[in-house]
Amino acid sequence: MVPTLLLAVCFVEAVFGLDAQEAQLMLKVHNEHREYRSKCGETGIVPAEELLQPLEWNDELEAAAQRWSQKCDVHDKEPTGKVGKFDSVGRNIAVQSELAGAVTYWMKESDHYDHKSDHCEPPHQCDSYKQVVQSDTAYVGCGYTKCSSFVNPNEMFIVCFYSPA
């Protein structure tokens, strides 16, 4: 009986979720990147009519992002769908050892993005970057899980949901 119980415990994912300080950090990092883009910190990427407003933290999006992270499936392409009052929800995912590192990772996609043509240089992907800096987006909520399947025990599966997407 004891060996069976120990085996079952070994496969349980370590679920965490953001505390208030971590949620504040994620919101701050998102808004710093949006502010940087709005101030044209990168040459010619923001038309004046597209100045980005700060995002607001949303607990419904946070809870949904936390549930998504608990799946520990970094390859899940299933549409996010509706979340609470939000009909249009976008999702970014990253495996990082620091929470703020996820947003920085998504923002690095801008290195391969042509803002004038709205295209990303092949074979790169820029959808995560575009989600962070989309002018219509007003709300964000994030969650994370330390997944037992990850080789590095310090890595977290970080998920952020955005609305409108």
mmCIF file of C-alpha atoms in Angstrom:
data_model
loop_
_atom_site.group_PDB
_atom_site.id
_atom_site.type_symbol
_atom_site.label_atom_id
_atom_site.label_comp_id
_atom_site.label_asym_id
_atom_site.label_seq_id
_atom_site.Cartn_x
_atom_site.Cartn_y
_atom_site.Cartn_z
ATOM 1 C CA MET A 1 0.000 0.000 0.000
ATOM 2 C CA VAL A 2 2.754 2.494 0.872
ATOM 3 C CA PRO A 3 4.684 2.066 -2.452
ATOM 4 C CA THR A 4 1.482 2.752 -4.399
ATOM 5 C CA LEU A 5 0.807 5.893 -2.410
ATOM 6 C CA LEU A 6 4.362 7.177 -2.912
ATOM 7 C CA LEU A 7 4.153 6.543 -6.642
ATOM 8 C CA ALA A 8 0.928 8.550 -6.875
ATOM 9 C CA VAL A 9 2.458 11.477 -5.000
ATOM 10 C CA CYS A 10 5.437 11.613 -7.370
ATOM 11 C CA PHE A 11 3.235 12.435 -10.347
ATOM 12 C CA VAL A 12 1.267 15.286 -8.785
ATOM 13 C CA GLU A 13 2.048 18.656 -10.364
ATOM 14 C CA ALA A 14 3.318 21.345 -8.042
ATOM 15 C CA VAL A 15 0.597 23.979 -8.332
ATOM 16 C CA PHE A 16 1.399 27.492 -7.260
ATOM 17 C CA GLY A 17 -0.433 30.470 -8.698
ATOM 18 C CA LEU A 18 0.372 34.114 -8.221
ATOM 19 C CA ASP A 19 0.255 35.847 -4.887
ATOM 20 C CA ALA A 20 -0.693 39.551 -4.782
ATOM 21 C CA GLN A 21 2.926 40.711 -5.101
ATOM 22 C CA GLU A 22 3.562 38.467 -8.119
ATOM 23 C CA ALA A 23 0.350 39.625 -9.803
ATOM 24 C CA GLN A 24 1.422 43.233 -9.263
ATOM 25 C CA LEU A 25 4.843 42.427 -10.767
ATOM 26 C CA MET A 26 3.318 40.850 -13.878
ATOM 27 C CA LEU A 27 0.982 43.803 -14.396
ATOM 28 C CA LYS A 28 3.868 46.251 -13.893
ATOM 29 C CA VAL A 29 6.111 44.465 -16.404
ATOM 30 C CA HIS A 30 3.330 44.296 -19.012
ATOM 31 C CA ASN A 31 2.595 47.998 -18.604
ATOM 32 C CA GLU A 32 6.272 48.993 -18.687
ATOM 33 C CA HIS A 33 6.656 47.244 -22.028
ATOM 34 C CA ARG A 34 3.469 48.836 -23.366
ATOM 35 C CA GLU A 35 4.622 52.272 -22.191
ATOM 36 C CA TYR A 36 8.033 51.765 -23.803
ATOM 37 C CA ARG A 37 6.382 50.888 -27.110
ATOM 38 C CA SER A 38 4.021 53.869 -26.831
ATOM 39 C CA LYS A 39 6.935 56.240 -26.322
ATOM 40 C CA CYS A 40 8.474 54.971 -29.547
ATOM 41 C CA GLY A 41 11.416 53.457 -27.747
ATOM 42 C CA GLU A 42 11.862 51.373 -30.864
ATOM 43 C CA THR A 43 12.227 53.365 -34.052
ATOM 44 C CA GLY A 44 9.008 54.065 -35.885
ATOM 45 C CA ILE A 45 6.801 51.354 -34.472
ATOM 46 C CA VAL A 46 3.932 53.351 -33.046
ATOM 47 C CA PRO A 47 1.674 55.648 -34.998
ATOM 48 C CA ALA A 48 0.469 58.471 -32.738
ATOM 49 C CA GLU A 49 -3.108 57.168 -32.840
ATOM 50 C CA GLU A 50 -2.017 53.842 -31.332
ATOM 51 C CA LEU A 51 -0.637 54.949 -27.987
ATOM 52 C CA LEU A 52 -1.200 52.068 -25.613
ATOM 53 C CA GLN A 53 -3.201 52.401 -22.437
ATOM 54 C CA PRO A 54 -2.078 50.558 -19.300
ATOM 55 C CA LEU A 55 -3.620 47.138 -18.772
ATOM 56 C CA GLU A 56 -5.764 46.336 -15.737
ATOM 57 C CA TRP A 57 -5.407 43.118 -13.751
ATOM 58 C CA ASN A 58 -8.454 40.850 -13.886
ATOM 59 C CA ASP A 59 -9.067 38.061 -11.376
ATOM 60 C CA GLU A 60 -11.280 36.036 -13.754
ATOM 61 C CA LEU A 61 -8.531 35.985 -16.380
ATOM 62 C CA GLU A 62 -5.981 35.132 -13.683
ATOM 63 C CA ALA A 63 -8.038 32.149 -12.467
ATOM 64 C CA ALA A 64 -8.528 30.873 -16.024
ATOM 65 C CA ALA A 65 -4.813 31.297 -16.808
ATOM 66 C CA GLN A 66 -3.951 29.416 -13.620
ATOM 67 C CA ARG A 67 -6.225 26.509 -14.598
ATOM 68 C CA TRP A 68 -4.650 26.453 -18.074
ATOM 69 C CA SER A 69 -1.127 26.381 -16.620
ATOM 70 C CA GLN A 70 -2.041 23.412 -14.436
ATOM 71 C CA LYS A 71 -2.474 21.298 -17.582
ATOM 72 C CA CYS A 72 1.317 21.578 -18.041
ATOM 73 C CA ASP A 73 0.820 21.157 -21.791
ATOM 74 C CA VAL A 74 3.071 23.625 -23.593
ATOM 75 C CA HIS A 75 1.860 22.320 -26.972
ATOM 76 C CA ASP A 76 -1.883 22.813 -26.362
ATOM 77 C CA LYS A 77 -3.245 24.826 -29.308
ATOM 78 C CA GLU A 78 -6.882 24.628 -28.217
ATOM 79 C CA PRO A 79 -8.646 28.008 -28.482
ATOM 80 C CA THR A 80 -8.943 29.793 -25.171
ATOM 81 C CA GLY A 81 -12.652 30.441 -25.618
ATOM 82 C CA LYS A 82 -14.831 32.633 -23.442
ATOM 83 C CA VAL A 83 -13.708 33.476 -19.905
ATOM 84 C CA GLY A 84 -16.391 34.839 -17.589
ATOM 85 C CA LYS A 85 -17.665 38.113 -19.041
ATOM 86 C CA PHE A 86 -14.942 38.120 -21.724
ATOM 87 C CA ASP A 87 -15.910 36.798 -25.171
ATOM 88 C CA SER A 88 -12.563 37.528 -26.812
ATOM 89 C CA VAL A 89 -9.560 36.127 -24.935
ATOM 90 C CA GLY A 90 -5.975 35.747 -26.120
ATOM 91 C CA ARG A 91 -3.281 33.614 -24.529
ATOM 92 C CA ASN A 92 0.502 33.748 -24.185
ATOM 93 C CA ILE A 93 2.563 30.907 -22.737
ATOM 94 C CA ALA A 94 6.208 30.581 -21.730
ATOM 95 C CA VAL A 95 8.473 28.277 -19.773
ATOM 96 C CA GLN A 96 10.761 30.466 -17.686
ATOM 97 C CA SER A 97 12.483 30.438 -14.308
ATOM 98 C CA GLU A 98 11.343 34.015 -13.529
ATOM 99 C CA LEU A 99 7.826 35.407 -13.936
ATOM 100 C CA ALA A 100 8.892 38.711 -15.492
ATOM 101 C CA GLY A 101 11.096 36.749 -17.885
ATOM 102 C CA ALA A 102 7.987 35.510 -19.673
ATOM 103 C CA VAL A 103 6.920 39.016 -20.719
ATOM 104 C CA THR A 104 10.469 39.905 -21.756
ATOM 105 C CA TYR A 105 10.584 36.679 -23.793
ATOM 106 C CA TRP A 106 7.357 37.613 -25.605
ATOM 107 C CA MET A 107 8.596 41.152 -26.232
ATOM 108 C CA LYS A 108 11.787 39.856 -27.902
ATOM 109 C CA GLU A 109 9.576 38.718 -30.782
ATOM 110 C CA SER A 110 9.487 42.397 -31.813
ATOM 111 C CA ASP A 111 13.023 41.911 -33.171
ATOM 112 C CA HIS A 112 11.454 39.965 -36.045
ATOM 113 C CA TYR A 113 8.297 42.020 -36.511
ATOM 114 C CA ASP A 114 7.775 44.658 -39.210
ATOM 115 C CA HIS A 115 5.225 47.092 -37.789
ATOM 116 C CA LYS A 116 4.595 48.836 -41.091
ATOM 117 C CA SER A 117 3.583 45.656 -42.921
ATOM 118 C CA ASP A 118 2.212 43.816 -39.854
ATOM 119 C CA HIS A 119 4.303 40.756 -40.701
ATOM 120 C CA CYS A 120 6.792 38.621 -38.849
ATOM 121 C CA GLU A 121 10.011 37.452 -40.519
ATOM 122 C CA PRO A 122 9.774 33.735 -41.321
ATOM 123 C CA PRO A 123 10.312 31.348 -39.585
ATOM 124 C CA HIS A 124 9.752 33.447 -36.442
ATOM 125 C CA GLN A 125 6.462 33.884 -34.584
ATOM 126 C CA CYS A 126 5.342 37.285 -33.308
ATOM 127 C CA ASP A 127 1.834 36.575 -32.025
ATOM 128 C CA SER A 128 2.843 36.715 -28.352
ATOM 129 C CA TYR A 129 4.483 40.115 -28.830
ATOM 130 C CA LYS A 130 1.446 41.407 -30.704
ATOM 131 C CA GLN A 131 -0.836 40.195 -27.900
ATOM 132 C CA VAL A 132 1.085 42.162 -25.253
ATOM 133 C CA VAL A 133 1.039 45.391 -27.288
ATOM 134 C CA GLN A 134 -2.369 45.131 -28.962
ATOM 135 C CA SER A 135 -4.035 48.513 -28.583
ATOM 136 C CA ASP A 136 -7.527 47.074 -27.934
ATOM 137 C CA THR A 137 -6.391 44.879 -25.051
ATOM 138 C CA ALA A 138 -7.469 46.268 -21.676
ATOM 139 C CA TYR A 139 -7.197 43.372 -19.201
ATOM 140 C CA VAL A 140 -4.634 40.739 -18.274
ATOM 141 C CA GLY A 141 -4.463 37.882 -15.789
ATOM 142 C CA CYS A 142 -1.673 35.327 -15.407
ATOM 143 C CA GLY A 143 -0.959 32.081 -13.613
ATOM 144 C CA TYR A 144 1.856 29.577 -13.348
ATOM 145 C CA THR A 145 2.605 26.003 -12.406
ATOM 146 C CA LYS A 146 5.892 24.245 -11.690
ATOM 147 C CA CYS A 147 5.344 21.085 -13.703
ATOM 148 C CA SER A 148 6.898 17.786 -12.645
ATOM 149 C CA SER A 149 7.575 16.959 -16.305
ATOM 150 C CA PHE A 150 10.043 19.850 -16.693
ATOM 151 C CA VAL A 151 13.736 18.939 -16.590
ATOM 152 C CA ASN A 152 14.677 22.116 -14.706
ATOM 153 C CA PRO A 153 12.774 22.179 -11.379
ATOM 154 C CA ASN A 154 13.063 25.999 -11.273
ATOM 155 C CA GLU A 155 11.101 26.474 -14.498
ATOM 156 C CA MET A 156 7.468 27.512 -14.457
ATOM 157 C CA PHE A 157 4.779 27.115 -17.083
ATOM 158 C CA ILE A 158 3.547 30.720 -17.229
ATOM 159 C CA VAL A 159 0.236 31.556 -18.887
ATOM 160 C CA CYS A 160 -1.304 35.000 -19.391
ATOM 161 C CA PHE A 161 -4.805 35.642 -20.713
ATOM 162 C CA TYR A 162 -5.726 38.953 -22.358
ATOM 163 C CA SER A 163 -9.019 40.590 -23.264
ATOM 164 C CA PRO A 164 -10.183 41.770 -25.607
ATOM 165 C CA ALA A 165 -7.905 39.761 -27.860
#
